[in-house]
Short mmCIF file of C-alpha atoms in Angstrom, two decimals:
data_model
loop_
_atom_site.label_atom_id
_atom_site.label_comp_id
_atom_site.label_asym_id
_atom_site.label_seq_id
_atom_site.Cartn_x
_atom_site.Cartn_y
_atom_site.Cartn_z
CA MET A 25 -19.77 -10.25 4.08
CA LYS A 26 -16.11 -9.70 4.99
CA LYS A 27 -14.93 -10.93 8.37
CA GLN A 28 -13.22 -8.38 10.59
CA PRO A 29 -9.70 -9.19 11.90
CA ARG A 30 -9.63 -10.51 15.47
CA LEU A 31 -7.44 -7.70 16.81
CA ARG A 32 -9.67 -4.97 15.38
CA GLU A 33 -12.79 -6.68 16.71
CA PHE A 34 -11.25 -7.07 20.18
CA TYR A 35 -10.14 -3.44 20.14
CA GLY A 36 -13.58 -2.17 19.14
CA LYS A 37 -15.58 -4.24 21.61
CA GLU A 38 -13.29 -4.49 24.65
CA VAL A 39 -10.46 -1.95 24.62
CA LEU A 40 -12.20 1.12 23.20
CA PRO A 41 -15.03 1.33 25.78
CA ARG A 42 -12.64 0.56 28.64
CA MET A 43 -10.19 3.27 27.55
CA GLN A 44 -12.99 5.80 27.11
CA GLN A 45 -14.21 5.11 30.63
CA GLU A 46 -10.76 4.98 32.26
CA PHE A 47 -9.36 8.17 30.70
CA GLN A 48 -12.70 10.05 30.63
CA TYR A 49 -12.66 10.76 26.90
CA PRO A 50 -15.80 12.75 26.07
CA ASN A 51 -16.20 11.10 22.67
CA VAL A 52 -15.36 7.69 21.19
CA MET A 53 -13.47 9.47 18.40
CA ALA A 54 -11.05 10.96 20.97
CA VAL A 55 -9.75 7.53 21.99
CA PRO A 56 -6.41 6.61 20.32
CA LYS A 57 -6.68 4.07 17.50
CA LEU A 58 -4.49 1.33 16.12
CA THR A 59 -3.72 2.14 12.50
CA LYS A 60 -1.12 -0.47 11.66
CA VAL A 61 0.53 -3.44 13.32
CA THR A 62 3.89 -4.49 11.91
CA ILE A 63 5.74 -7.71 12.73
CA ASN A 64 9.38 -8.07 11.75
CA MET A 65 11.89 -10.90 12.06
CA GLY A 66 15.57 -10.74 11.11
CA MET A 67 16.91 -14.00 9.74
CA GLY A 68 20.67 -13.72 9.33
CA GLU A 69 21.14 -17.49 9.61
CA ALA A 70 18.71 -18.16 6.77
CA LYS A 71 21.30 -17.43 4.09
CA SER A 72 23.02 -20.73 4.83
CA GLU A 73 19.96 -22.83 5.75
CA ILE A 74 16.81 -22.37 3.68
CA LYS A 75 14.83 -24.61 6.04
CA LEU A 76 15.14 -21.97 8.79
CA LEU A 77 13.53 -19.40 6.52
CA ASP A 78 10.58 -21.71 5.85
CA GLU A 79 10.10 -22.28 9.59
CA ALA A 80 10.26 -18.53 10.27
CA VAL A 81 7.64 -17.81 7.58
CA GLU A 82 5.40 -20.49 9.07
CA THR A 83 5.81 -19.04 12.58
CA LEU A 84 5.01 -15.48 11.48
CA THR A 85 2.03 -16.74 9.50
CA THR A 86 0.69 -18.47 12.61
CA LEU A 87 1.25 -15.38 14.78
CA SER A 88 -0.28 -12.81 12.46
CA GLY A 89 -2.95 -14.80 10.67
CA GLN A 90 -1.58 -13.59 7.32
CA ARG A 91 0.99 -15.04 4.96
CA ALA A 92 4.43 -13.62 5.78
CA ALA A 93 6.20 -11.78 2.95
CA VAL A 94 9.92 -12.52 2.61
CA ARG A 95 12.15 -9.55 1.80
CA ARG A 96 15.78 -10.05 0.90
CA ALA A 97 18.57 -7.47 1.25
CA ARG A 98 18.80 -4.91 -1.55
CA LYS A 99 22.44 -4.06 -0.88
CA SER A 100 25.48 -6.02 0.18
CA ILE A 101 26.90 -4.70 3.47
CA SER A 102 30.28 -6.16 4.36
CA ASN A 103 30.21 -5.13 8.04
CA PHE A 104 27.05 -7.19 8.57
CA LYS A 105 28.31 -10.02 6.32
CA LEU A 106 25.18 -9.47 4.27
CA ARG A 107 24.85 -10.52 0.64
CA GLU A 108 22.00 -9.78 -1.76
#
């Protein structure tokens, strides 16, 4: 059996009934739903210090409960001093 994520479980058991009662939704299906939660962190300083990137990945992993995926720049942008 697959375990449900904490946020979805909390939303289903606590938030959904409270919102239905507070806003007088006639049906549970009328209550707005969370479809996706996205967490982002810009790490401009990480290009010079790799250790900062490792700490940021660890922090995001702790916050979200999932392994953070590192994405590097696809293009070089001189105004932002950004290199691929």
